[in-house]
């Protein structure tokens, strides 16, 4: 393939190699195989084509771009409309998961250019960063120790004696410097530099090169993760928070880079299991007063916390733990457990498609946490008319496990639909 070829797939979808313009070469397949080896299988290679899994995002394999989107679209749409709906709704999930701003004008601008979801995210990050950089990069006083040919700040006598025994013209000093070379800017530069080489959009790449040049006085760090907890926001740098949150999202994403010969590839993906759980948690926290029934309003809401020991080995070492997705506690009593499962249900099945393993897991939660009410929450998928709400009673305890779905296929950027989602979740929590 001489020019960049782009294809869009949905999660858990197959596509024949013959559907591509010229089909992927063996080099493309080798690169995908290396990505899978580096990160676990994110894309299944079959004899006649590709098959996607639960990962969404972008896989760039030399000159082949594979965009993978969640099946978050309404029934009866054209494929082009399904792609637009899925892109918008995926951005909406990330808006809650990472507290990033989304603007309809930005989405419309990039969708009008038939841009992939990854390029829309990149454009939004660039635009935000350009806006805050109009007044120059954020600076703060940093403590510096240097051995200088002139005196500045505080003289470090002991270090001076050790370092300058034969350098009479040098001074080992300590001073404060008002510098842009701070953790916040180093994180932003890391993301700018990475995106500069990953973006395929000409407008994005041009602006990323400009931003990289403007940040030439900021050190490049190869691993920004340890710096994330060092960033403290005050009224002086609060305007950087959206750009920082987007940078954190790009860092947190599942990113793998590899190469075969002169051909390079990278994968920028999110596991929908993780995104769905995080979205439900953040949505509940943000709208808790509108969603939670009265008996849960004064509860503490915990996410991936409140773990309890399940089993020990023969050496009495703690080996297995229970960690519910979402826990509602009041005075050390567990009132409700919500566990999210990004799986497809079957409305006509008496078990609703719930796996035996998931039901055993919920029964264990009910017993170990002495909780009378458990909710298994699934996304509503295409082809299922109406919500699923089914109750199962554990014998002989009488504890209730409710299976329910939430509809994430509608345009969630629409305030009316967001209000409907709030009401739907409230009904699930309220119904006995």
Coordinates of C-alpha atoms in Angstrom, one line a residue:
X1 CA 0.0 0.0 0.0
X2 CA 1.7 3.2 -1.1
X3 CA -0.8 5.6 0.5
X4 CA -2.3 5.5 4.0
X5 CA -5.4 3.2 4.1
X6 CA -8.0 3.6 6.8
X7 CA -10.6 1.2 7.9
X8 CA -13.2 1.4 10.7
X9 CA -14.3 -1.6 12.6
X10 CA -16.6 -2.1 15.6
X11 CA -15.8 -4.2 18.6
X12 CA -16.3 -7.9 18.2
X13 CA -16.5 -7.6 14.4
X14 CA -14.8 -9.5 11.6
X15 CA -13.5 -8.0 8.4
X16 CA -12.2 -10.0 5.4
X17 CA -8.8 -9.0 4.1
X18 CA -10.3 -8.8 0.7
X19 CA -12.4 -5.8 1.9
X20 CA -9.3 -3.6 2.1
X21 CA -8.1 -1.7 -1.0
X22 CA -5.2 -4.1 -1.7
X23 CA -5.2 -6.2 1.4
X24 CA -2.6 -6.1 4.1
X25 CA 0.8 -7.4 3.2
X26 CA 2.6 -10.0 5.3
X27 CA 4.6 -7.2 6.9
X28 CA 1.3 -5.7 8.2
X29 CA 0.3 -9.0 9.7
X30 CA 3.7 -9.4 11.2
X31 CA 3.4 -6.0 12.9
X32 CA 0.0 -6.8 14.3
X33 CA 1.3 -10.1 15.6
X34 CA 4.1 -8.3 17.4
X35 CA 1.7 -5.8 18.9
X36 CA -0.4 -8.8 20.2
X37 CA 2.8 -10.4 21.6
X38 CA 3.7 -7.2 23.4
X39 CA 0.3 -6.4 24.9
X40 CA -1.9 -9.5 24.8
X41 CA -4.2 -10.1 21.9
X42 CA -5.9 -6.8 20.9
X43 CA -6.8 -7.9 17.4
X44 CA -7.3 -11.5 16.3
X45 CA -5.7 -12.6 13.0
X46 CA -7.7 -15.3 11.3
X47 CA -7.0 -17.1 8.0
X48 CA -9.4 -14.9 6.0
X49 CA -9.5 -11.7 8.0
X50 CA -9.3 -9.6 11.2
X51 CA -11.5 -10.0 14.2
X52 CA -11.8 -7.3 16.9
X53 CA -12.2 -7.9 20.6
X54 CA -13.3 -5.6 23.5
X55 CA -10.5 -3.1 22.8
X56 CA -11.4 0.2 21.1
X57 CA -9.0 2.9 19.8
X58 CA -6.5 3.0 16.9
X59 CA -4.0 0.5 15.6
X60 CA -1.6 2.1 13.1
X61 CA 0.4 -0.5 11.2
X62 CA 2.8 1.3 8.9
X63 CA 0.5 2.8 6.3
X64 CA -2.7 1.0 7.5
X65 CA -4.9 2.7 10.1
X66 CA -7.4 0.5 11.9
X67 CA -10.0 2.4 13.9
X68 CA -12.0 0.3 16.4
X69 CA -15.2 1.7 17.9
X70 CA -17.7 0.5 20.5
X71 CA -21.1 -0.6 19.3
X72 CA -22.7 2.5 20.9
X73 CA -25.2 3.4 18.2
X74 CA -28.9 3.2 17.7
X75 CA -30.5 0.5 15.5
X76 CA -31.5 1.3 11.9
X77 CA -28.6 3.7 11.1
X78 CA -26.3 3.7 8.1
X79 CA -22.7 2.6 8.7
X80 CA -21.5 6.2 8.4
X81 CA -24.0 7.4 11.0
X82 CA -23.1 4.5 13.3
X83 CA -19.5 5.5 13.1
X84 CA -20.3 9.2 14.0
X85 CA -22.6 8.1 16.8
X86 CA -20.0 5.8 18.3
X87 CA -17.2 8.4 18.1
X88 CA -19.4 10.9 19.9
X89 CA -20.5 8.5 22.6
X90 CA -16.9 7.2 23.1
X91 CA -15.8 10.8 23.6
X92 CA -18.6 11.2 26.1
X93 CA -17.4 8.2 28.1
X94 CA -13.9 9.6 28.2
X95 CA -15.3 13.0 29.2
X96 CA -16.5 11.3 32.4
X97 CA -13.7 8.9 32.9
X98 CA -10.9 11.5 32.7
X99 CA -12.8 14.8 33.3
X100 CA -11.9 16.1 29.9
X101 CA -13.8 18.9 28.1
X102 CA -15.7 18.1 24.9
X103 CA -17.1 20.6 22.6
X104 CA -19.6 20.0 19.8
X105 CA -17.8 22.4 17.5
X106 CA -14.5 20.4 17.8
X107 CA -16.2 17.1 17.1
X108 CA -18.1 18.6 14.1
X109 CA -14.9 20.2 12.7
X110 CA -13.0 16.9 12.7
X111 CA -15.9 14.7 11.6
X112 CA -16.5 17.0 8.6
X113 CA -12.9 16.0 7.6
X114 CA -13.7 12.3 8.1
X115 CA -11.2 12.2 10.9
X116 CA -10.7 9.1 13.0
X117 CA -11.6 9.1 16.7
X118 CA -7.9 9.3 17.7
X119 CA -7.4 12.4 15.5
X120 CA -10.5 14.1 17.1
X121 CA -9.0 13.5 20.6
X122 CA -5.6 14.8 19.4
X123 CA -7.2 17.9 17.9
X124 CA -9.0 18.6 21.2
X125 CA -5.8 18.2 23.2
X126 CA -3.9 20.5 20.8
X127 CA -6.5 23.2 20.8
X128 CA -6.6 23.2 24.6
X129 CA -2.9 23.4 24.9
X130 CA -2.5 26.2 22.3
X131 CA -5.1 28.2 24.3
X132 CA -3.3 27.9 27.6
X133 CA 0.1 28.5 26.0
X134 CA -1.0 31.9 24.6
X135 CA 0.4 33.5 27.8
X136 CA 3.5 31.3 27.8
X137 CA 4.3 28.0 29.5
X138 CA 3.5 27.7 33.2
X139 CA 6.5 28.5 35.4
X140 CA 7.4 28.1 39.0
X141 CA 10.5 28.4 41.2
X142 CA 12.6 25.3 41.1
X143 CA 15.6 24.6 43.5
X144 CA 18.8 24.2 41.5
X145 CA 22.2 23.0 42.6
X146 CA 25.1 23.7 40.2
X147 CA 28.8 24.2 40.0
X148 CA 29.2 27.6 38.4
X149 CA 32.1 29.8 37.4
X150 CA 30.4 32.6 39.3
X151 CA 28.6 33.0 42.6
X152 CA 24.8 32.8 42.7
X153 CA 22.4 32.2 45.6
X154 CA 23.6 30.1 48.5
X155 CA 27.1 28.7 48.8
X156 CA 27.2 25.0 49.5
X157 CA 30.5 24.9 51.3
X158 CA 30.9 21.1 51.9
X159 CA 30.0 20.2 48.3
X160 CA 32.2 23.1 47.1
X161 CA 35.2 21.7 48.9
X162 CA 34.6 18.2 47.5
X163 CA 33.9 19.3 43.9
X164 CA 36.3 22.3 43.6
X165 CA 39.5 21.2 45.3
X166 CA 41.4 22.1 42.1
X167 CA 38.9 24.5 40.6
X168 CA 39.5 27.8 42.4
X169 CA 37.4 29.7 39.9
X170 CA 34.2 27.6 40.5
X171 CA 31.4 27.9 43.2
X172 CA 29.1 25.1 44.1
X173 CA 25.8 26.9 44.8
X174 CA 22.1 26.4 45.4
X175 CA 19.5 28.9 44.1
X176 CA 15.9 29.2 43.0
X177 CA 15.2 29.6 39.3
X178 CA 11.8 30.7 37.8
X179 CA 11.6 27.9 35.1
X180 CA 9.1 26.3 32.8
X181 CA 11.0 23.0 33.2
X182 CA 8.5 21.6 35.7
X183 CA 6.6 18.3 36.0
X184 CA 3.4 19.7 34.5
X185 CA 5.1 20.9 31.3
X186 CA 7.3 17.8 31.1
X187 CA 4.1 15.6 31.0
X188 CA 2.6 17.8 28.3
X189 CA 5.8 17.7 26.3
X190 CA 5.9 13.9 26.5
X191 CA 2.4 13.7 25.0
X192 CA 3.1 16.3 22.3
X193 CA 6.2 14.5 21.2
X194 CA 4.4 11.1 21.1
X195 CA 1.4 12.4 19.2
X196 CA 3.7 14.2 16.8
X197 CA 4.9 10.9 15.5
X198 CA 1.6 9.0 15.8
X199 CA -0.9 11.4 14.2
X200 CA -1.7 11.0 10.5
X201 CA -3.7 14.2 10.2
X202 CA -1.8 17.0 8.5
X203 CA -3.3 19.8 10.5
X204 CA -2.7 18.0 13.8
X205 CA 0.9 17.2 12.9
X206 CA 1.6 20.8 11.9
X207 CA 0.3 22.2 15.2
X208 CA 2.2 19.5 17.2
X209 CA 5.5 20.5 15.6
X210 CA 4.8 24.1 16.5
X211 CA 4.0 23.1 20.1
X212 CA 7.1 21.0 20.3
X213 CA 9.2 23.9 19.2
X214 CA 7.6 26.2 21.8
X215 CA 8.6 23.7 24.5
X216 CA 12.3 23.4 23.6
X217 CA 13.3 24.7 27.0
X218 CA 11.5 21.9 28.7
X219 CA 13.2 18.6 29.3
X220 CA 11.9 15.5 27.6
X221 CA 11.2 12.6 30.0
X222 CA 10.8 9.1 28.7
X223 CA 8.5 8.0 31.5
X224 CA 6.1 10.6 32.7
X225 CA 4.0 8.3 34.9
X226 CA 5.9 9.1 38.2
X227 CA 5.4 12.8 37.5
X228 CA 1.6 12.6 37.5
X229 CA 1.3 12.7 41.3
X230 CA 3.7 15.6 41.5
X231 CA 1.4 18.1 39.8
X232 CA -0.5 20.3 42.2
X233 CA -3.2 22.7 40.9
X234 CA -3.7 26.1 42.4
X235 CA -5.6 29.2 41.2
X236 CA -2.5 30.1 39.2
X237 CA -2.4 27.0 37.0
X238 CA -6.0 25.8 37.2
X239 CA -6.5 26.6 33.5
X240 CA -4.0 23.8 32.7
X241 CA -6.2 21.1 34.3
X242 CA -8.1 20.2 31.2
X243 CA -4.9 19.8 29.1
X244 CA -3.3 17.8 32.0
X245 CA -6.4 15.5 32.2
X246 CA -6.2 14.9 28.5
X247 CA -2.4 14.2 28.7
X248 CA -3.1 11.8 31.5
X249 CA -5.7 10.0 29.4
X250 CA -3.1 9.6 26.6
X251 CA -0.6 8.2 29.1
X252 CA -3.1 5.9 30.8
X253 CA -4.2 4.4 27.5
X254 CA -2.9 1.1 26.4
X255 CA -0.1 2.2 24.1
X256 CA 2.3 -0.2 22.5
X257 CA 4.9 0.5 19.8
X258 CA 6.9 -1.9 17.8
X259 CA 8.6 -2.4 14.4
X260 CA 9.5 -4.9 11.7
X261 CA 12.5 -3.7 9.6
X262 CA 11.7 -0.2 8.5
X263 CA 8.0 -0.5 9.2
X264 CA 6.7 0.7 12.5
X265 CA 3.4 0.4 14.3
X266 CA 1.6 1.4 17.5
X267 CA -1.7 0.7 19.2
X268 CA -3.6 3.2 21.3
X269 CA -6.5 1.3 22.9
X270 CA -8.9 1.2 25.8
X271 CA -10.4 -1.9 27.3
X272 CA -14.2 -1.3 27.2
X273 CA -14.6 -3.4 30.4
X274 CA -12.5 -0.8 32.3
X275 CA -14.1 2.2 30.5
X276 CA -17.6 1.0 31.2
X277 CA -16.9 0.4 34.9
X278 CA -15.1 3.8 35.3
X279 CA -17.9 5.6 33.4
X280 CA -20.7 4.2 35.6
X281 CA -18.7 5.1 38.8
X282 CA -18.0 8.7 37.7
X283 CA -21.5 9.2 36.4
X284 CA -22.9 8.0 39.8
X285 CA -20.6 10.3 41.7
X286 CA -21.2 13.4 39.6
X287 CA -25.0 13.0 39.6
X288 CA -25.5 11.2 42.9
X289 CA -28.2 13.7 44.2
X290 CA -30.3 13.1 41.0
X291 CA -29.7 9.4 40.8
X292 CA -29.5 7.9 44.3
X293 CA -32.7 7.0 46.2
X294 CA -33.1 8.5 49.6
X295 CA -31.8 5.4 51.5
X296 CA -28.5 5.6 49.6
X297 CA -27.9 9.4 49.6
X298 CA -26.0 9.4 52.9
X299 CA -23.9 6.4 52.0
X300 CA -20.2 6.5 51.2
X301 CA -19.5 5.4 47.5
X302 CA -16.3 3.5 47.0
X303 CA -14.8 2.3 43.7
X304 CA -12.5 -0.7 43.6
X305 CA -12.1 -0.4 47.3
X306 CA -13.4 -2.1 50.4
X307 CA -11.7 -5.4 49.5
X308 CA -12.2 -8.4 51.7
X309 CA -10.2 -11.5 52.1
X310 CA -11.6 -14.6 50.4
X311 CA -9.0 -17.4 51.0
X312 CA -5.5 -18.2 52.3
X313 CA -3.0 -20.8 51.2
X314 CA -1.6 -23.6 53.4
X315 CA 1.0 -21.2 54.8
X316 CA -1.8 -18.9 56.0
X317 CA -0.8 -16.3 53.4
X318 CA -3.6 -14.1 52.1
X319 CA -4.0 -15.3 48.5
X320 CA -7.4 -14.3 47.1
X321 CA -9.4 -11.1 47.6
X322 CA -12.9 -9.8 46.7
X323 CA -12.9 -6.3 45.2
X324 CA -16.4 -5.1 44.1
X325 CA -16.6 -2.4 41.4
X326 CA -18.9 -0.1 43.3
X327 CA -19.7 -0.3 47.0
X328 CA -22.2 1.7 49.0
X329 CA -21.5 1.7 52.8
X330 CA -23.2 3.3 55.7
X331 CA -21.8 3.0 59.2
X332 CA -19.7 0.0 58.2
X333 CA -22.7 -1.7 56.8
X334 CA -22.8 -2.5 53.0
X335 CA -26.1 -1.4 51.6
X336 CA -25.5 -2.0 47.9
X337 CA -22.9 -3.5 45.6
X338 CA -22.9 -2.8 41.9
X339 CA -20.7 -4.8 39.6
X340 CA -20.4 -3.8 35.9
X341 CA -20.0 -6.4 33.1
X342 CA -19.3 -5.3 29.6
X343 CA -21.0 -8.3 28.0
X344 CA -24.0 -8.9 25.7
X345 CA -27.1 -10.3 27.4
X346 CA -29.9 -12.4 25.8
X347 CA -33.3 -11.0 26.6
X348 CA -35.3 -14.2 25.8
X349 CA -33.0 -16.5 27.8
X350 CA -34.2 -17.4 31.3
X351 CA -30.7 -16.6 32.6
X352 CA -30.6 -13.5 30.4
X353 CA -27.2 -14.6 29.2
X354 CA -25.6 -14.1 32.6
X355 CA -22.7 -16.5 33.0
X356 CA -22.7 -19.0 35.9
X357 CA -19.3 -17.6 37.0
X358 CA -20.7 -14.1 37.3
X359 CA -23.7 -15.3 39.3
X360 CA -21.3 -17.2 41.6
X361 CA -19.2 -14.1 42.0
X362 CA -22.3 -12.0 43.0
X363 CA -23.4 -14.7 45.5
X364 CA -20.0 -14.6 47.1
X365 CA -20.2 -10.8 47.4
X366 CA -23.6 -11.1 49.0
X367 CA -22.4 -13.7 51.5
X368 CA -19.0 -12.1 52.3
X369 CA -20.2 -8.5 52.6
X370 CA -23.6 -9.5 54.2
X371 CA -25.3 -7.4 51.6
X372 CA -29.0 -8.0 50.8
X373 CA -28.9 -6.2 47.4
X374 CA -26.5 -6.8 44.5
X375 CA -26.8 -5.2 41.0
X376 CA -25.2 -6.7 37.9
X377 CA -25.1 -3.8 35.4
X378 CA -24.6 -4.4 31.6
X379 CA -24.7 -2.1 28.6
X380 CA -27.7 -2.3 26.4
X381 CA -26.6 -3.5 22.9
X382 CA -28.0 -3.3 19.4
X383 CA -30.8 -5.7 18.7
X384 CA -32.3 -5.7 22.2
X385 CA -35.6 -3.8 22.4
X386 CA -36.2 -2.2 25.8
X387 CA -34.2 -2.5 29.0
X388 CA -33.6 -5.7 30.7
X389 CA -34.4 -5.8 34.5
X390 CA -34.5 -9.3 36.0
X391 CA -34.3 -10.3 39.7
X392 CA -32.9 -13.5 41.1
X393 CA -33.3 -14.5 44.8
X394 CA -30.5 -16.5 46.4
X395 CA -31.6 -19.6 48.3
X396 CA -31.9 -19.9 51.3
X397 CA -30.8 -16.4 52.3
X398 CA -33.3 -14.4 50.3
X399 CA -30.6 -12.0 49.1
X400 CA -31.5 -10.3 45.8
X401 CA -29.3 -10.1 42.7
X402 CA -30.7 -7.8 40.1
X403 CA -29.6 -7.9 36.4
X404 CA -30.1 -4.7 34.5
X405 CA -29.0 -2.8 31.4
X406 CA -28.2 0.9 30.7
X407 CA -28.6 2.3 27.2
X408 CA -25.3 3.9 26.0
X409 CA -26.2 3.8 22.3
X410 CA -28.2 7.0 22.2
X411 CA -26.5 10.4 21.6
X412 CA -25.2 11.0 25.1
X413 CA -23.9 14.5 24.2
X414 CA -27.6 15.5 24.0
X415 CA -28.7 16.9 27.5
X416 CA -32.2 15.3 27.0
X417 CA -30.6 11.9 26.6
X418 CA -28.3 12.5 29.6
X419 CA -31.3 13.2 31.7
X420 CA -32.9 10.0 30.5
X421 CA -29.8 8.0 31.5
X422 CA -30.0 9.6 35.0
X423 CA -33.6 8.6 35.3
X424 CA -33.0 5.0 34.0
X425 CA -30.2 4.4 36.5
X426 CA -32.3 5.8 39.3
X427 CA -35.2 3.4 38.4
X428 CA -32.7 0.5 38.5
X429 CA -31.6 1.5 42.0
X430 CA -35.1 2.2 43.3
X431 CA -37.0 -0.9 42.1
X432 CA -37.4 -3.7 44.6

